Amino acid sequence: MRRLSLPVITSALSLFLLLASCNQSSTSETSQDGEGKKLVVGATMLSMQNEFIVNVHDEMDKEAQKAGIELITVDAERSALKQVEQVESFIAQKVDAIIMNPCEVEASSPAVAKALAAKIPIINVNSETSSKPSAFVGSDDVESARIAMKFIADKLGGKGNVVMMHGYMGQAAQIKREQGAREILKQYPNLKLLAHQTGEWDRAKSMSLMENWIQSYGSQINAVFAHNDEMGLGAVKALTDAGLKDKVIVVSIDAIPDALQAVKKGSLDATVFQNAEQQGAKAIETAIKAAKRQQFDKETLVPFQLVTKDNLSKFLK
C-alpha cells in the first residue's frame, strides 16, 4: 500500500476546510438575504361568494405568483368571529404578513390587535376596522356614494323618492356609503329617502327586497341606490319583471362585468367603478414590503369613477 506524505494530507485537509467554509458562508448569505426562505402571506377575505371580492383576491393571487411568495387564502364567509379565528391561525403558523378584508368595522378589530401584538404586519384591503392596522389599501367609500347619489339627484332634477339598499350591516363600506348618500340627500330637500334596508350585498336577497318595496310603494319609487352591483342587478330584475324599470333609475357601485353589460343594455343607469385589480395588487405589494421591514405607504386610496353609457368603452375589457 502506498502511503501519502504529510504535506499531501495537510494540503487535502486545507482544501476540504476551505470548501466547507465557502459553502457555509454561501448558505448563511442566502438566509440573510431572505432568498432561501419563501415569504408566506395569509389572507382572510370577507366572502368568496362576492364577485368584487373574488376580483380583488384574483389580483392578489396573480401578484403573489409574480413575486414568488406563498399566499394562503381563507374565506371568512361574512363571519367576523371566524375571521378573528383565521387570523389567530395565521399567527400560530408564523406567517410573514397578513392581509385582511374585514367583515365588520368593530367585530373584526380584535384580529388587528392580535396580529400587531404578535409583531406580524396586517394590511386591511377594501374595507376598514376601528383598530388601526399596519396599512390600509382601498378606496374612499363615502366618495363612491356621493358620486352615485349626485347622479340620481341630477337625473331627477333634485326631486323624487329614492330607496337605498345597504350592504352587510356594520361593514365599513355599508357605513360609509350610507354616510355619503345622506350627505347628498341633505343638499336636496325635495329628494326623499322613501325606504332603506340591507340586501347583504346579495343579488337574490335584493331582488326579493325590491319586490317587497314595489308592493309597498309601487309607482312612488323614482330611483334605487344600491351599495353594490349585485344588489343593483337584483333591483333591476325585480323592476323589469314588474314592468317598472323604464320609470325607475338604478345606480350601484363596483362596475363588475355583469353591471357593465347592464349599463351597455340600458337596464342599469350607472355604476361607480371601484378598481379591484389595483386594490389587490397594492395589498400584496404593501404586505411584501412590510414583511421585509421596508418602507411602505400606510394608506393607499384608489379613486372611484362614474360609469355611464357615455364613457362605458373605457371600462369594458
Tab-separated table of C-alpha atoms in Angstrom, residues 18-191:
chain	number	residue	atom	x	y	z
A	18	LEU	CA	-11.753	25.875	2.633
A	19	LEU	CA	-14.585	24.374	0.564
A	20	ALA	CA	-16.656	23.705	3.683
A	21	SER	CA	-16.089	27.268	4.825
A	22	CYS	CA	-17.175	28.680	1.436
A	23	ASN	CA	-20.286	26.520	1.445
A	24	GLN	CA	-21.204	27.636	4.966
A	25	SER	CA	-20.693	31.279	4.036
A	26	SER	CA	-22.873	30.901	0.924
A	27	THR	CA	-25.720	29.288	2.917
A	28	SER	CA	-25.523	31.996	5.557
A	29	GLU	CA	-25.678	34.802	2.960
A	30	THR	CA	-28.723	33.227	1.234
A	31	SER	CA	-30.558	33.014	4.557
A	32	GLN	CA	-29.702	36.621	5.451
A	33	ASP	CA	-30.850	37.884	2.051
A	34	GLY	CA	-34.145	36.062	2.514
A	35	GLU	CA	-33.689	34.263	-0.804
A	36	GLY	CA	-33.619	30.867	0.851
A	37	LYS	CA	-36.936	31.434	2.663
A	38	LYS	CA	-40.127	31.957	0.739
A	39	LEU	CA	-42.314	34.716	2.192
A	40	VAL	CA	-45.726	33.494	3.357
A	41	VAL	CA	-48.735	35.851	3.438
A	42	GLY	CA	-52.062	34.820	4.950
A	43	ALA	CA	-55.253	36.398	3.539
A	44	THR	CA	-58.726	36.280	5.066
A	45	MET	CA	-61.452	37.529	2.719
A	46	LEU	CA	-64.972	38.742	3.612
A	47	SER	CA	-66.758	36.354	1.205
A	48	MET	CA	-65.571	34.408	-1.806
A	49	GLN	CA	-69.210	34.361	-2.988
A	50	ASN	CA	-68.989	38.094	-3.724
A	51	GLU	CA	-67.757	38.826	-7.267
A	52	PHE	CA	-65.925	42.031	-6.405
A	53	ILE	CA	-64.077	40.393	-3.501
A	54	VAL	CA	-63.154	37.477	-5.787
A	55	ASN	CA	-61.754	40.017	-8.291
A	56	VAL	CA	-59.620	41.624	-5.554
A	57	HIS	CA	-58.350	38.219	-4.479
A	58	ASP	CA	-57.604	37.056	-8.037
A	59	GLU	CA	-55.298	40.037	-8.490
A	60	MET	CA	-53.662	39.350	-5.114
A	61	ASP	CA	-53.026	35.761	-6.204
A	62	LYS	CA	-51.620	36.871	-9.558
A	63	GLU	CA	-49.232	39.370	-7.940
A	64	ALA	CA	-48.167	36.841	-5.288
A	65	GLN	CA	-47.203	34.356	-8.003
A	66	LYS	CA	-45.260	37.053	-9.862
A	67	ALA	CA	-43.375	37.956	-6.685
A	68	GLY	CA	-42.673	34.314	-5.857
A	69	ILE	CA	-44.388	34.363	-2.466
A	70	GLU	CA	-46.845	31.895	-0.950
A	71	LEU	CA	-50.388	33.228	-0.465
A	72	ILE	CA	-52.650	31.253	1.875
A	73	THR	CA	-56.279	32.340	1.421
A	74	VAL	CA	-59.254	31.566	3.651
A	75	ASP	CA	-62.918	32.580	3.305
A	76	ALA	CA	-64.398	34.255	6.393
A	77	GLU	CA	-67.901	33.646	4.976
A	78	ARG	CA	-69.056	37.028	6.321
A	79	SER	CA	-68.355	35.979	9.927
A	80	ALA	CA	-66.187	38.377	11.944
A	81	LEU	CA	-65.787	35.708	14.638
A	82	LYS	CA	-64.468	33.238	12.057
A	83	GLN	CA	-62.187	35.941	10.661
A	84	VAL	CA	-60.592	36.589	14.051
A	85	GLU	CA	-60.016	32.833	14.452
A	86	GLN	CA	-58.449	32.706	10.990
A	87	VAL	CA	-56.019	35.482	11.910
A	88	GLU	CA	-55.170	33.609	15.127
A	89	SER	CA	-54.391	30.567	12.974
A	90	PHE	CA	-52.113	32.660	10.718
A	91	ILE	CA	-50.295	33.918	13.831
A	92	ALA	CA	-49.813	30.319	15.019
A	93	GLN	CA	-48.438	29.430	11.566
A	94	LYS	CA	-45.988	32.343	11.913
A	95	VAL	CA	-46.787	33.847	8.510
A	96	ASP	CA	-44.702	36.858	7.477
A	97	ALA	CA	-47.691	39.183	6.896
A	98	ILE	CA	-51.498	39.103	6.960
A	99	ILE	CA	-53.978	40.694	4.555
A	100	MET	CA	-57.494	41.091	5.937
A	101	ASN	CA	-60.618	42.047	4.005
A	102	PRO	CA	-62.654	42.893	7.140
A	103	CYS	CA	-66.161	41.547	7.714
A	104	GLU	CA	-67.063	44.288	10.204
A	105	VAL	CA	-65.616	47.555	11.471
A	106	GLU	CA	-65.798	46.646	15.173
A	107	ALA	CA	-66.097	42.854	15.335
A	108	SER	CA	-63.072	42.249	13.065
A	109	SER	CA	-60.903	44.711	15.020
A	110	PRO	CA	-59.557	42.173	17.574
A	111	ALA	CA	-57.808	40.429	14.668
A	112	VAL	CA	-55.761	43.588	14.056
A	113	ALA	CA	-54.747	43.853	17.703
A	114	LYS	CA	-53.729	40.182	17.851
A	115	ALA	CA	-51.572	40.404	14.709
A	116	LEU	CA	-49.805	43.557	15.877
A	117	ALA	CA	-49.207	42.051	19.339
A	118	ALA	CA	-47.539	39.093	17.588
A	119	LYS	CA	-45.415	41.593	15.618
A	120	ILE	CA	-46.880	40.438	12.308
A	121	PRO	CA	-47.820	43.279	9.912
A	122	ILE	CA	-51.516	43.275	8.973
A	123	ILE	CA	-52.902	45.103	5.941
A	124	ASN	CA	-56.625	45.835	5.599
A	125	VAL	CA	-57.787	45.694	1.987
A	126	ASN	CA	-61.002	47.214	0.590
A	127	SER	CA	-62.657	47.643	3.992
A	128	GLU	CA	-61.703	49.098	7.363
A	129	THR	CA	-61.644	48.325	11.083
A	130	SER	CA	-61.807	50.690	14.036
A	131	SER	CA	-58.423	49.326	15.187
A	132	LYS	CA	-55.667	50.791	13.033
A	133	PRO	CA	-53.758	48.148	11.012
A	134	SER	CA	-50.195	48.398	9.702
A	135	ALA	CA	-51.654	49.761	6.438
A	136	PHE	CA	-54.917	50.231	4.540
A	137	VAL	CA	-55.391	49.672	0.802
A	138	GLY	CA	-58.776	50.546	-0.677
A	139	SER	CA	-60.961	53.445	-1.783
A	140	ASP	CA	-62.979	56.211	-0.120
A	141	ASP	CA	-66.422	54.629	0.170
A	142	VAL	CA	-68.017	57.925	1.210
A	143	GLU	CA	-66.988	59.394	-2.141
A	144	SER	CA	-68.449	56.463	-4.111
A	145	ALA	CA	-71.892	57.073	-2.607
A	146	ARG	CA	-71.666	60.823	-3.179
A	147	ILE	CA	-70.976	60.130	-6.871
A	148	ALA	CA	-73.908	57.686	-7.148
A	149	MET	CA	-76.460	59.837	-5.299
A	150	LYS	CA	-75.403	63.002	-7.138
A	151	PHE	CA	-76.067	61.196	-10.442
A	152	ILE	CA	-79.564	60.297	-9.167
A	153	ALA	CA	-80.215	63.864	-7.974
A	154	ASP	CA	-79.190	65.286	-11.358
A	155	LYS	CA	-81.305	62.785	-13.292
A	156	LEU	CA	-84.387	63.514	-11.157
A	157	GLY	CA	-83.845	67.272	-11.217
A	158	GLY	CA	-83.416	67.256	-7.424
A	159	LYS	CA	-86.936	65.992	-6.761
A	160	GLY	CA	-88.311	62.491	-6.174
A	161	ASN	CA	-88.343	59.392	-3.971
A	162	VAL	CA	-85.310	57.139	-3.508
A	163	VAL	CA	-84.918	53.713	-1.905
A	164	MET	CA	-81.493	52.604	-0.677
A	165	MET	CA	-80.136	49.057	-0.436
A	166	HIS	CA	-77.477	48.688	2.235
A	167	GLY	CA	-74.587	46.290	2.184
A	168	TYR	CA	-73.786	43.937	5.043
A	169	MET	CA	-74.648	45.964	8.171
A	170	GLY	CA	-71.676	47.051	10.269
A	171	GLN	CA	-69.148	46.710	7.461
A	172	ALA	CA	-67.135	49.835	6.657
A	173	ALA	CA	-68.390	50.067	3.057
A	174	GLN	CA	-72.015	49.938	4.225
A	175	ILE	CA	-71.471	52.600	6.899
A	176	LYS	CA	-69.550	54.961	4.633
A	177	ARG	CA	-71.756	54.525	1.571
A	178	GLU	CA	-74.788	55.361	3.671
A	179	GLN	CA	-72.930	58.412	5.010
A	180	GLY	CA	-72.054	59.653	1.515
A	181	ALA	CA	-75.597	59.130	0.214
A	182	ARG	CA	-77.125	61.022	3.126
A	183	GLU	CA	-74.698	63.930	2.625
A	184	ILE	CA	-76.068	64.418	-0.898
A	185	LEU	CA	-79.690	63.908	0.202
A	186	LYS	CA	-79.262	66.783	2.684
A	187	GLN	CA	-78.369	69.064	-0.217
A	188	TYR	CA	-81.654	68.265	-1.981
A	189	PRO	CA	-84.653	68.835	0.365
A	190	ASN	CA	-87.088	67.582	-2.299
A	191	LEU	CA	-85.236	64.285	-2.710
